[in-house]
């Protein structure tokens, strides 16, 4: 069976998914929707698929089994409702919504329709994540150090909307939400968040309204403490989560797809031969549709709302920036 998939939004993420689906034998792309006609033309020419500027028309004419929604997070409710009412399964890019009010409305639509749903938290599909999740299953984790370092703010040709906090939400909302989601997947629910932000490398001004760096301290309901460091001003790419206790010391490298360290004094080492995470998450979505089994999806919309809550709380505490009394 070929799973018929349509895509709405043909920007960077949408085109990435279109490229990925060309490698998946069980998926047929049956339509793409984009309001910008020039961008749409580029996508239809590149990928050889029928294009639409009307979303409902695309759903009615192309009759997909599933739709991949790659629009800004404030544009979700209408798109999900139109698909869900037609029994079309929904893959929704992260962040799942702009705020919790919208997220709850979307979640209600998905619940009532019963369609399979997935959110683009691709790290959950990493073989290295599966490996470390099994390693720590019966072990104690007490402290966590995580870091996501990137150089987006140093790239002159990077799309400027990334640096408009009202649109992108900055590094917390656009990137760190992946760390929040994966940490929840491995460790449990977050209870409290505090932190600080700064612009020591790239100053705010003009169309650059985001912090270039921040640090957070998170406390989980089970008592685990986590320190997360994040920047868009690092001239390379580095993403790691380090799990520590009296029983273990493990490093999960999400760039390499590897796990190294020790568990109860014994050395462990793992590196995935293949960790194309976007392909793995889309294959899981297609398989869930084909077999009518949502268990293949590791990041459901309902669960993703908790990751959204952590990100929104982080944005709030970073903006507070209280000073110590002199």
PDB file of N, CA, C and O in Angstrom, residues 20 30-31 65 76 82 112 131-132 154 161 191 194 211 246 248 287 290 292 306 321:
ATOM      1  N   UNK A  20      12.883  14.396   1.786  1.00  0.00           N
ATOM      2  CA  UNK A  20      12.971  13.149   2.555  1.00  0.00           C
ATOM      3  C   UNK A  20      12.013  12.103   2.008  1.00  0.00           C
ATOM      4  O   UNK A  20      12.371  10.912   1.880  1.00  0.00           O
ATOM      5  N   UNK A  30       1.047  13.647  -3.026  1.00  0.00           N
ATOM      6  CA  UNK A  30      -0.047  13.876  -3.982  1.00  0.00           C
ATOM      7  C   UNK A  30      -0.425  15.345  -4.118  1.00  0.00           C
ATOM      8  O   UNK A  30      -1.264  15.689  -4.942  1.00  0.00           O
ATOM      9  N   UNK A  31       0.184  16.216  -3.335  1.00  0.00           N
ATOM     10  CA  UNK A  31      -0.131  17.630  -3.456  1.00  0.00           C
ATOM     11  C   UNK A  31       0.653  18.474  -2.473  1.00  0.00           C
ATOM     12  O   UNK A  31       1.030  17.989  -1.407  1.00  0.00           O
ATOM     13  N   UNK A  65      -4.070  10.502   2.401  1.00  0.00           N
ATOM     14  CA  UNK A  65      -4.301   9.773   3.651  1.00  0.00           C
ATOM     15  C   UNK A  65      -3.808  10.591   4.840  1.00  0.00           C
ATOM     16  O   UNK A  65      -4.350  10.486   5.945  1.00  0.00           O
ATOM     17  N   UNK A  76      -2.609  26.790  12.710  1.00  0.00           N
ATOM     18  CA  UNK A  76      -2.740  25.353  12.910  1.00  0.00           C
ATOM     19  C   UNK A  76      -4.199  24.899  13.027  1.00  0.00           C
ATOM     20  O   UNK A  76      -4.579  23.881  12.453  1.00  0.00           O
ATOM     21  N   UNK A  82      -9.821  21.043   9.140  1.00  0.00           N
ATOM     22  CA  UNK A  82     -10.238  20.665   7.782  1.00  0.00           C
ATOM     23  C   UNK A  82      -9.748  19.262   7.414  1.00  0.00           C
ATOM     24  O   UNK A  82     -10.459  18.507   6.746  1.00  0.00           O
ATOM     25  N   UNK A 112     -11.544  14.332  19.056  1.00  0.00           N
ATOM     26  CA  UNK A 112     -12.891  14.063  18.562  1.00  0.00           C
ATOM     27  C   UNK A 112     -12.890  13.310  17.239  1.00  0.00           C
ATOM     28  O   UNK A 112     -13.763  12.485  16.982  1.00  0.00           O
ATOM     29  N   UNK A 131      18.556   3.614  22.607  1.00  0.00           N
ATOM     30  CA  UNK A 131      19.609   2.890  23.335  1.00  0.00           C
ATOM     31  C   UNK A 131      19.763   3.444  24.753  1.00  0.00           C
ATOM     32  O   UNK A 131      19.772   2.682  25.733  1.00  0.00           O
ATOM     33  N   UNK A 132      19.853   4.764  24.891  1.00  0.00           N
ATOM     34  CA  UNK A 132      20.080   5.336  26.224  1.00  0.00           C
ATOM     35  C   UNK A 132      18.817   5.213  27.080  1.00  0.00           C
ATOM     36  O   UNK A 132      18.904   5.040  28.302  1.00  0.00           O
ATOM     37  N   UNK A 154      25.225  34.118  13.448  1.00  0.00           N
ATOM     38  CA  UNK A 154      26.470  34.505  12.784  1.00  0.00           C
ATOM     39  C   UNK A 154      26.391  34.348  11.269  1.00  0.00           C
ATOM     40  O   UNK A 154      27.352  34.656  10.561  1.00  0.00           O
ATOM     41  N   UNK A 161      13.571  36.272   9.560  1.00  0.00           N
ATOM     42  CA  UNK A 161      12.432  36.082  10.451  1.00  0.00           C
ATOM     43  C   UNK A 161      12.811  35.258  11.680  1.00  0.00           C
ATOM     44  O   UNK A 161      12.166  35.357  12.725  1.00  0.00           O
ATOM     45  N   UNK A 191       8.927  20.382  36.628  1.00  0.00           N
ATOM     46  CA  UNK A 191       8.132  21.068  37.654  1.00  0.00           C
ATOM     47  C   UNK A 191       8.389  22.560  37.696  1.00  0.00           C
ATOM     48  O   UNK A 191       7.466  23.366  37.811  1.00  0.00           O
ATOM     49  N   UNK A 194      13.909  28.132  35.757  1.00  0.00           N
ATOM     50  CA  UNK A 194      14.411  29.482  35.962  1.00  0.00           C
ATOM     51  C   UNK A 194      15.615  29.679  35.058  1.00  0.00           C
ATOM     52  O   UNK A 194      16.203  28.693  34.580  1.00  0.00           O
ATOM     53  N   UNK A 211      17.374  37.019  22.038  1.00  0.00           N
ATOM     54  CA  UNK A 211      18.614  36.781  22.762  1.00  0.00           C
ATOM     55  C   UNK A 211      19.505  35.886  21.907  1.00  0.00           C
ATOM     56  O   UNK A 211      19.003  35.024  21.186  1.00  0.00           O
ATOM     57  N   UNK A 246      25.219   8.584  40.840  1.00  0.00           N
ATOM     58  CA  UNK A 246      26.194   7.683  41.441  1.00  0.00           C
ATOM     59  C   UNK A 246      26.280   6.361  40.698  1.00  0.00           C
ATOM     60  O   UNK A 246      27.231   5.592  40.879  1.00  0.00           O
ATOM     61  N   UNK A 248      25.751   6.109  37.102  1.00  0.00           N
ATOM     62  CA  UNK A 248      26.070   6.225  35.679  1.00  0.00           C
ATOM     63  C   UNK A 248      26.581   7.613  35.320  1.00  0.00           C
ATOM     64  O   UNK A 248      26.391   8.583  36.063  1.00  0.00           O
ATOM     65  N   UNK A 287       3.727   4.433   8.498  1.00  0.00           N
ATOM     66  CA  UNK A 287       3.434   3.072   8.955  1.00  0.00           C
ATOM     67  C   UNK A 287       2.215   3.061   9.881  1.00  0.00           C
ATOM     68  O   UNK A 287       1.386   2.140   9.832  1.00  0.00           O
ATOM     69  N   UNK A 290      -0.732   3.273   7.563  1.00  0.00           N
ATOM     70  CA  UNK A 290      -0.920   2.040   6.794  1.00  0.00           C
ATOM     71  C   UNK A 290      -1.485   0.918   7.658  1.00  0.00           C
ATOM     72  O   UNK A 290      -2.393   0.192   7.240  1.00  0.00           O
ATOM     73  N   UNK A 292      -2.948   1.358  10.589  1.00  0.00           N
ATOM     74  CA  UNK A 292      -3.997   1.884  11.470  1.00  0.00           C
ATOM     75  C   UNK A 292      -3.627   1.682  12.940  1.00  0.00           C
ATOM     76  O   UNK A 292      -4.452   1.280  13.770  1.00  0.00           O
ATOM     77  N   UNK A 306       2.876  19.296  26.588  1.00  0.00           N
ATOM     78  CA  UNK A 306       3.707  19.443  27.788  1.00  0.00           C
ATOM     79  C   UNK A 306       5.059  20.068  27.448  1.00  0.00           C
ATOM     80  O   UNK A 306       5.596  20.864  28.215  1.00  0.00           O
ATOM     81  N   UNK A 321      14.167  38.228  34.308  1.00  0.00           N
ATOM     82  CA  UNK A 321      15.516  38.731  34.534  1.00  0.00           C
ATOM     83  C   UNK A 321      15.640  39.598  35.779  1.00  0.00           C
ATOM     84  O   UNK A 321      16.030  40.758  35.736  1.00  0.00           O
TER      85      UNK A 321
END
